[in-house]
PDB file of C-alpha atoms in Angstrom:
ATOM      1  CA  UNK A 287      -9.907  28.337  26.966  1.00 35.00           C
ATOM      2  CA  UNK A 288      -8.875  24.740  26.908  1.00 36.00           C
ATOM      3  CA  UNK A 289      -9.418  22.890  23.629  1.00 34.00           C
ATOM      4  CA  UNK A 290     -10.629  19.317  23.554  1.00 40.00           C
ATOM      5  CA  UNK A 291      -8.617  17.123  21.247  1.00 41.00           C
ATOM      6  CA  UNK A 292      -9.949  14.318  19.153  1.00 48.00           C
ATOM      7  CA  UNK A 293      -9.345  10.840  20.531  1.00 63.00           C
ATOM      8  CA  UNK A 294      -8.059   8.258  18.104  1.00 79.00           C
ATOM      9  CA  UNK A 295     -10.135   5.142  17.486  1.00 88.00           C
ATOM     10  CA  UNK A 296      -8.535   2.486  19.630  1.00 92.00           C
ATOM     11  CA  UNK A 297      -8.353  -1.235  19.076  1.00 93.00           C
ATOM     12  CA  UNK A 298      -7.501  -3.281  22.157  1.00 94.00           C
ATOM     13  CA  UNK A 299      -6.338  -6.757  21.245  1.00 95.00           C
ATOM     14  CA  UNK A 300      -5.109  -9.700  23.255  1.00 96.00           C
ATOM     15  CA  UNK A 301      -1.554 -10.758  22.549  1.00 97.00           C
ATOM     16  CA  UNK A 302      -1.588 -13.565  20.003  1.00 96.00           C
ATOM     17  CA  UNK A 303      -4.910 -12.573  18.462  1.00 96.00           C
ATOM     18  CA  UNK A 304      -5.293 -11.056  14.991  1.00 96.00           C
ATOM     19  CA  UNK A 305      -5.870  -7.320  14.501  1.00 95.00           C
ATOM     20  CA  UNK A 306      -7.764  -5.628  11.700  1.00 96.00           C
ATOM     21  CA  UNK A 307      -7.469  -1.907  11.103  1.00 95.00           C
ATOM     22  CA  UNK A 308      -9.621  -0.129   8.561  1.00 94.00           C
ATOM     23  CA  UNK A 309      -9.171   2.995   6.514  1.00 93.00           C
ATOM     24  CA  UNK A 310     -11.287   4.890   4.000  1.00 92.00           C
ATOM     25  CA  UNK A 311      -9.524   6.944   1.342  1.00 90.00           C
ATOM     26  CA  UNK A 312     -10.883   9.803  -0.687  1.00 85.00           C
ATOM     27  CA  UNK A 313      -9.251   9.958  -4.096  1.00 87.00           C
ATOM     28  CA  UNK A 314     -10.471   7.328  -6.543  1.00 85.00           C
ATOM     29  CA  UNK A 315      -7.551   8.215  -8.829  1.00 86.00           C
ATOM     30  CA  UNK A 316      -4.914   7.215  -6.247  1.00 88.00           C
ATOM     31  CA  UNK A 317      -2.864   4.282  -7.456  1.00 89.00           C
ATOM     32  CA  UNK A 318      -0.549   3.561  -4.553  1.00 92.00           C
ATOM     33  CA  UNK A 319      -1.309   3.058  -0.894  1.00 94.00           C
ATOM     34  CA  UNK A 320       0.869   2.560   2.133  1.00 95.00           C
ATOM     35  CA  UNK A 321       0.358   1.573   5.756  1.00 96.00           C
ATOM     36  CA  UNK A 322       2.589   3.196   8.347  1.00 96.00           C
ATOM     37  CA  UNK A 323       3.182   2.420  12.001  1.00 96.00           C
ATOM     38  CA  UNK A 324       4.021   5.251  14.365  1.00 95.00           C
ATOM     39  CA  UNK A 325       5.277   4.611  17.863  1.00 94.00           C
ATOM     40  CA  UNK A 326       5.228   7.321  20.498  1.00 90.00           C
ATOM     41  CA  UNK A 327       7.851   9.970  19.848  1.00 89.00           C
ATOM     42  CA  UNK A 328       8.937   8.488  16.531  1.00 92.00           C
ATOM     43  CA  UNK A 329       8.360   9.062  12.848  1.00 93.00           C
ATOM     44  CA  UNK A 330       6.122   6.928  10.628  1.00 94.00           C
ATOM     45  CA  UNK A 331       7.614   3.568   9.766  1.00 95.00           C
ATOM     46  CA  UNK A 332       6.710   1.784   6.525  1.00 94.00           C
ATOM     47  CA  UNK A 333       4.835  -1.493   7.023  1.00 96.00           C
ATOM     48  CA  UNK A 334       3.422  -2.560   3.677  1.00 96.00           C
ATOM     49  CA  UNK A 335       2.191  -1.049   0.425  1.00 95.00           C
ATOM     50  CA  UNK A 336      -0.148  -1.974  -2.395  1.00 96.00           C
ATOM     51  CA  UNK A 337      -0.798  -0.720  -5.895  1.00 94.00           C
ATOM     52  CA  UNK A 338      -4.294  -0.157  -7.212  1.00 93.00           C
ATOM     53  CA  UNK A 339      -4.015  -3.023  -9.688  1.00 94.00           C
ATOM     54  CA  UNK A 340      -3.952  -5.450  -6.759  1.00 96.00           C
ATOM     55  CA  UNK A 341      -6.542  -6.239  -4.118  1.00 96.00           C
ATOM     56  CA  UNK A 342      -4.357  -8.093  -1.641  1.00 97.00           C
ATOM     57  CA  UNK A 343      -0.722  -8.149  -0.637  1.00 97.00           C
ATOM     58  CA  UNK A 344       0.960 -10.110   2.109  1.00 97.00           C
ATOM     59  CA  UNK A 345       4.060  -9.433   4.129  1.00 95.00           C
ATOM     60  CA  UNK A 346       5.503 -10.925   7.250  1.00 93.00           C
ATOM     61  CA  UNK A 347       2.519 -11.202   9.642  1.00 96.00           C
ATOM     62  CA  UNK A 348       0.737  -8.382   7.796  1.00 98.00           C
ATOM     63  CA  UNK A 349      -1.779  -8.359   4.959  1.00 98.00           C
ATOM     64  CA  UNK A 350      -3.228  -5.345   3.201  1.00 97.00           C
ATOM     65  CA  UNK A 351      -6.573  -5.548   1.420  1.00 97.00           C
ATOM     66  CA  UNK A 352      -7.752  -2.943  -1.070  1.00 96.00           C
ATOM     67  CA  UNK A 353     -11.370  -2.500  -2.148  1.00 95.00           C
ATOM     68  CA  UNK A 354     -11.415   0.148  -4.844  1.00 92.00           C
ATOM     69  CA  UNK A 355     -15.183  -0.052  -5.276  1.00 92.00           C
ATOM     70  CA  UNK A 356     -15.798   1.419  -1.836  1.00 93.00           C
ATOM     71  CA  UNK A 357     -12.390   3.118  -1.481  1.00 92.00           C
ATOM     72  CA  UNK A 358     -11.425   1.051   1.533  1.00 93.00           C
ATOM     73  CA  UNK A 359      -8.137  -0.321   2.821  1.00 94.00           C
ATOM     74  CA  UNK A 360      -7.527  -2.691   5.668  1.00 96.00           C
ATOM     75  CA  UNK A 361      -4.458  -3.913   7.478  1.00 97.00           C
ATOM     76  CA  UNK A 362      -4.475  -7.300   9.127  1.00 97.00           C
ATOM     77  CA  UNK A 363      -1.829  -8.160  11.687  1.00 97.00           C
ATOM     78  CA  UNK A 364      -1.518 -11.828  12.541  1.00 97.00           C
ATOM     79  CA  UNK A 365      -0.568 -13.035  16.020  1.00 97.00           C
ATOM     80  CA  UNK A 366      -0.353  -9.505  17.442  1.00 96.00           C
ATOM     81  CA  UNK A 367       2.626  -8.896  19.705  1.00 96.00           C
ATOM     82  CA  UNK A 368       3.281  -6.230  22.379  1.00 96.00           C
ATOM     83  CA  UNK A 369       5.679  -4.529  19.954  1.00 96.00           C
ATOM     84  CA  UNK A 370       2.754  -3.937  17.598  1.00 97.00           C
ATOM     85  CA  UNK A 371       1.280  -1.377  20.016  1.00 96.00           C
ATOM     86  CA  UNK A 372       1.335   1.883  18.070  1.00 96.00           C
ATOM     87  CA  UNK A 373      -0.770   4.219  15.943  1.00 95.00           C
ATOM     88  CA  UNK A 374      -1.368   2.982  12.406  1.00 96.00           C
ATOM     89  CA  UNK A 375      -1.982   5.300   9.466  1.00 94.00           C
ATOM     90  CA  UNK A 376      -2.972   4.572   5.923  1.00 94.00           C
ATOM     91  CA  UNK A 377      -1.723   6.936   3.243  1.00 94.00           C
ATOM     92  CA  UNK A 378      -2.541   7.402  -0.424  1.00 92.00           C
ATOM     93  CA  UNK A 379       0.007   8.692  -2.884  1.00 89.00           C
ATOM     94  CA  UNK A 380      -0.707  11.327  -5.483  1.00 82.00           C
ATOM     95  CA  UNK A 381       0.437  14.731  -6.704  1.00 80.00           C
ATOM     96  CA  UNK A 382       3.928  14.322  -5.249  1.00 82.00           C
ATOM     97  CA  UNK A 383       2.641  13.874  -1.724  1.00 88.00           C
ATOM     98  CA  UNK A 384       1.127  11.418   0.703  1.00 91.00           C
ATOM     99  CA  UNK A 385      -2.331  12.060   2.127  1.00 91.00           C
ATOM    100  CA  UNK A 386      -2.672  10.422   5.529  1.00 92.00           C
ATOM    101  CA  UNK A 387      -5.776   9.078   7.197  1.00 89.00           C
ATOM    102  CA  UNK A 388      -6.638   9.923  10.790  1.00 86.00           C
ATOM    103  CA  UNK A 389      -4.939   6.963  12.439  1.00 91.00           C
ATOM    104  CA  UNK A 390      -5.969   4.053  14.605  1.00 93.00           C
ATOM    105  CA  UNK A 391      -4.357   3.217  17.918  1.00 94.00           C
ATOM    106  CA  UNK A 392      -3.643  -0.438  18.617  1.00 96.00           C
ATOM    107  CA  UNK A 393      -3.119  -1.482  22.229  1.00 95.00           C
ATOM    108  CA  UNK A 394      -1.893  -5.013  22.776  1.00 96.00           C
ATOM    109  CA  UNK A 395      -2.863  -6.588  26.063  1.00 95.00           C
ATOM    110  CA  UNK A 396      -0.262  -9.065  27.316  1.00 91.00           C
TER     111      UNK A 396
ATOM    112  CA  UNK B 138      23.602   3.829   5.874  1.00 54.00           C
ATOM    113  CA  UNK B 139      21.918   6.479   7.979  1.00 73.00           C
ATOM    114  CA  UNK B 140      18.246   7.267   7.488  1.00 91.00           C
ATOM    115  CA  UNK B 141      16.709  10.702   7.453  1.00 96.00           C
ATOM    116  CA  UNK B 142      18.290  12.791  10.205  1.00 97.00           C
ATOM    117  CA  UNK B 143      16.351  15.622  11.764  1.00 98.00           C
ATOM    118  CA  UNK B 144      17.531  18.050  14.358  1.00 97.00           C
ATOM    119  CA  UNK B 145      16.864  19.228  16.859  1.00 98.00           C
ATOM    120  CA  UNK B 146      14.568  16.525  18.263  1.00 97.00           C
ATOM    121  CA  UNK B 147      12.898  19.045  20.564  1.00 97.00           C
ATOM    122  CA  UNK B 148      12.756  22.794  20.172  1.00 98.00           C
ATOM    123  CA  UNK B 149      11.204  25.309  22.531  1.00 98.00           C
ATOM    124  CA  UNK B 150      10.625  28.834  21.315  1.00 98.00           C
ATOM    125  CA  UNK B 151       8.902  31.872  22.814  1.00 98.00           C
ATOM    126  CA  UNK B 152       6.193  33.557  20.817  1.00 98.00           C
ATOM    127  CA  UNK B 153       7.720  35.855  18.216  1.00 98.00           C
ATOM    128  CA  UNK B 154      11.017  33.981  17.920  1.00 98.00           C
ATOM    129  CA  UNK B 155      12.235  32.091  14.886  1.00 98.00           C
ATOM    130  CA  UNK B 156      12.405  28.300  14.608  1.00 98.00           C
ATOM    131  CA  UNK B 157      14.802  26.531  12.276  1.00 98.00           C
ATOM    132  CA  UNK B 158      14.333  22.832  11.655  1.00 98.00           C
ATOM    133  CA  UNK B 159      16.948  20.810   9.791  1.00 98.00           C
ATOM    134  CA  UNK B 160      16.670  17.671   7.734  1.00 98.00           C
ATOM    135  CA  UNK B 161      19.432  15.623   6.139  1.00 97.00           C
ATOM    136  CA  UNK B 162      17.963  13.134   3.654  1.00 96.00           C
ATOM    137  CA  UNK B 163      19.009   9.567   3.073  1.00 94.00           C
ATOM    138  CA  UNK B 164      22.239   9.510   1.094  1.00 91.00           C
ATOM    139  CA  UNK B 165      21.379   9.476  -2.586  1.00 86.00           C
ATOM    140  CA  UNK B 166      17.871  10.855  -2.092  1.00 89.00           C
ATOM    141  CA  UNK B 167      17.336  14.119  -3.919  1.00 89.00           C
ATOM    142  CA  UNK B 168      13.723  14.754  -2.928  1.00 93.00           C
ATOM    143  CA  UNK B 169      12.672  16.110   0.446  1.00 96.00           C
ATOM    144  CA  UNK B 170       9.202  16.567   1.893  1.00 96.00           C
ATOM    145  CA  UNK B 171       8.051  18.295   5.056  1.00 98.00           C
ATOM    146  CA  UNK B 172       4.933  17.291   6.965  1.00 97.00           C
ATOM    147  CA  UNK B 173       3.302  18.651  10.109  1.00 97.00           C
ATOM    148  CA  UNK B 174       1.506  16.558  12.699  1.00 95.00           C
ATOM    149  CA  UNK B 175      -0.799  17.936  15.367  1.00 89.00           C
ATOM    150  CA  UNK B 176      -1.555  15.745  18.419  1.00 82.00           C
ATOM    151  CA  UNK B 177      -3.707  12.706  17.572  1.00 77.00           C
ATOM    152  CA  UNK B 178      -3.870  13.631  13.914  1.00 83.00           C
ATOM    153  CA  UNK B 179      -2.301  12.320  10.738  1.00 85.00           C
ATOM    154  CA  UNK B 180       0.553  14.037   8.986  1.00 93.00           C
ATOM    155  CA  UNK B 181      -0.321  16.960   6.722  1.00 95.00           C
ATOM    156  CA  UNK B 182       1.787  17.787   3.683  1.00 96.00           C
ATOM    157  CA  UNK B 183       3.575  21.128   3.730  1.00 97.00           C
ATOM    158  CA  UNK B 184       6.212  21.322   1.015  1.00 97.00           C
ATOM    159  CA  UNK B 185       8.134  19.256  -1.525  1.00 95.00           C
ATOM    160  CA  UNK B 186      11.636  20.245  -2.555  1.00 95.00           C
ATOM    161  CA  UNK B 187      14.417  19.065  -4.774  1.00 94.00           C
ATOM    162  CA  UNK B 188      17.953  20.400  -4.638  1.00 92.00           C
ATOM    163  CA  UNK B 189      17.743  24.207  -5.020  1.00 92.00           C
ATOM    164  CA  UNK B 190      14.095  24.024  -6.120  1.00 95.00           C
ATOM    165  CA  UNK B 191      10.737  24.249  -4.423  1.00 96.00           C
ATOM    166  CA  UNK B 192       8.472  21.947  -6.387  1.00 94.00           C
ATOM    167  CA  UNK B 193       5.232  22.224  -4.423  1.00 95.00           C
ATOM    168  CA  UNK B 194       4.614  24.465  -1.423  1.00 96.00           C
ATOM    169  CA  UNK B 195       0.845  24.378  -1.563  1.00 95.00           C
ATOM    170  CA  UNK B 196       0.544  22.882   1.934  1.00 95.00           C
ATOM    171  CA  UNK B 197       2.636  25.532   3.622  1.00 96.00           C
ATOM    172  CA  UNK B 198       1.143  28.708   5.145  1.00 95.00           C
ATOM    173  CA  UNK B 199       1.903  31.686   2.918  1.00 93.00           C
ATOM    174  CA  UNK B 200       3.246  33.826   5.728  1.00 96.00           C
ATOM    175  CA  UNK B 201       6.028  33.158   8.229  1.00 98.00           C
ATOM    176  CA  UNK B 202       6.923  29.742   6.796  1.00 98.00           C
ATOM    177  CA  UNK B 203       9.686  29.051   4.287  1.00 98.00           C
ATOM    178  CA  UNK B 204      11.709  26.053   3.202  1.00 98.00           C
ATOM    179  CA  UNK B 205      14.891  25.478   1.287  1.00 97.00           C
ATOM    180  CA  UNK B 206      17.030  22.593   0.139  1.00 96.00           C
ATOM    181  CA  UNK B 207      20.387  24.018  -0.910  1.00 94.00           C
ATOM    182  CA  UNK B 208      22.914  22.377  -3.181  1.00 91.00           C
ATOM    183  CA  UNK B 209      25.036  21.575  -0.155  1.00 91.00           C
ATOM    184  CA  UNK B 210      23.766  20.900   3.340  1.00 93.00           C
ATOM    185  CA  UNK B 211      20.469  19.956   4.897  1.00 96.00           C
ATOM    186  CA  UNK B 212      16.982  21.092   4.037  1.00 98.00           C
ATOM    187  CA  UNK B 213      15.743  23.837   6.366  1.00 98.00           C
ATOM    188  CA  UNK B 214      12.181  24.592   7.404  1.00 98.00           C
ATOM    189  CA  UNK B 215      12.047  28.080   8.857  1.00 98.00           C
ATOM    190  CA  UNK B 216       9.178  29.499  10.875  1.00 98.00           C
ATOM    191  CA  UNK B 217       9.393  33.197  11.671  1.00 98.00           C
ATOM    192  CA  UNK B 218       7.585  34.928  14.539  1.00 98.00           C
ATOM    193  CA  UNK B 219       6.240  31.660  15.924  1.00 98.00           C
ATOM    194  CA  UNK B 220       2.803  31.520  17.531  1.00 97.00           C
ATOM    195  CA  UNK B 221       1.314  28.915  19.880  1.00 95.00           C
ATOM    196  CA  UNK B 222      -0.557  27.308  16.993  1.00 94.00           C
ATOM    197  CA  UNK B 223       2.777  26.375  15.405  1.00 96.00           C
ATOM    198  CA  UNK B 224       3.385  23.870  18.209  1.00 96.00           C
ATOM    199  CA  UNK B 225       3.455  20.485  16.497  1.00 97.00           C
ATOM    200  CA  UNK B 226       5.729  17.687  15.363  1.00 97.00           C
ATOM    201  CA  UNK B 227       7.415  18.407  12.047  1.00 98.00           C
ATOM    202  CA  UNK B 228       8.548  15.431  10.019  1.00 97.00           C
ATOM    203  CA  UNK B 229      10.844  15.338   7.064  1.00 97.00           C
ATOM    204  CA  UNK B 230      10.875  12.534   4.514  1.00 96.00           C
ATOM    205  CA  UNK B 231      13.154  11.850   1.587  1.00 95.00           C
ATOM    206  CA  UNK B 232      12.828   9.701  -1.501  1.00 91.00           C
ATOM    207  CA  UNK B 233      14.768   8.780  -4.604  1.00 86.00           C
ATOM    208  CA  UNK B 234      13.918  10.640  -7.819  1.00 78.00           C
ATOM    209  CA  UNK B 235      10.595   9.839  -9.525  1.00 65.00           C
ATOM    210  CA  UNK B 236       9.338   8.096  -6.425  1.00 63.00           C
ATOM    211  CA  UNK B 237       5.559   8.344  -6.596  1.00 64.00           C
ATOM    212  CA  UNK B 238       5.605   7.605  -2.883  1.00 67.00           C
ATOM    213  CA  UNK B 239       7.801   4.529  -3.161  1.00 75.00           C
ATOM    214  CA  UNK B 240      10.893   4.517  -1.043  1.00 78.00           C
ATOM    215  CA  UNK B 241       9.735   7.312   1.225  1.00 87.00           C
ATOM    216  CA  UNK B 242      11.749   7.372   4.455  1.00 93.00           C
ATOM    217  CA  UNK B 243      10.685   9.524   7.386  1.00 95.00           C
ATOM    218  CA  UNK B 244      12.879  11.061  10.034  1.00 96.00           C
ATOM    219  CA  UNK B 245      12.077  10.995  13.741  1.00 96.00           C
ATOM    220  CA  UNK B 246      10.740  14.509  13.680  1.00 97.00           C
ATOM    221  CA  UNK B 247      11.282  17.788  15.490  1.00 98.00           C
ATOM    222  CA  UNK B 248       8.805  18.564  18.221  1.00 97.00           C
ATOM    223  CA  UNK B 249       8.299  22.311  18.381  1.00 98.00           C
ATOM    224  CA  UNK B 250       6.762  23.840  21.477  1.00 97.00           C
ATOM    225  CA  UNK B 251       5.916  27.525  21.474  1.00 97.00           C
ATOM    226  CA  UNK B 252       5.553  29.032  24.935  1.00 97.00           C
TER     227      UNK B 252
END
């Protein structure tokens, strides 16, 4: 029979507005976290990273916040542009591998 | 300076056939990782290799799947006797030695469809 797939959480945002994407991670011992952007038909593309000894890191138009107390990461995108439309994954590094979260789809409305 | 190159981009196989996926890492990267992605899901770790060594294959099914990274040439992920459930996107990543996740570069993936 036909299987029903899971639908990704979707954030629709007006062009020019700010976007916030959230992620919960599982391993309290993880010390390095990365946000990736994945466009349709492409591989994950590095956006920004943060080590566990920091709680905030800024890049160009992006900011990552880390709350180790509740094991939570967020990615803020300032002045969202149509080219930001993609699926965004957080990943935690440990044991020679990356463990990815489930992903959030961002749709930018022109 | 080319990134991670994967080929083919798309691969269609009938049930029972073999699939071979190739990955050439970034020049100078000696560590290769394979991940599998099902539709609307995150990537799942399969295997971590260095030149001529499998370091961690704990994410790879014990049967039908194998991986190698020879001294010369690309890394190969081989799936024997493919079944419909093997249909997925397979991504390769490479990193410099002692990376800890830093400097990971992903390829564009091979999309395997089993019919």
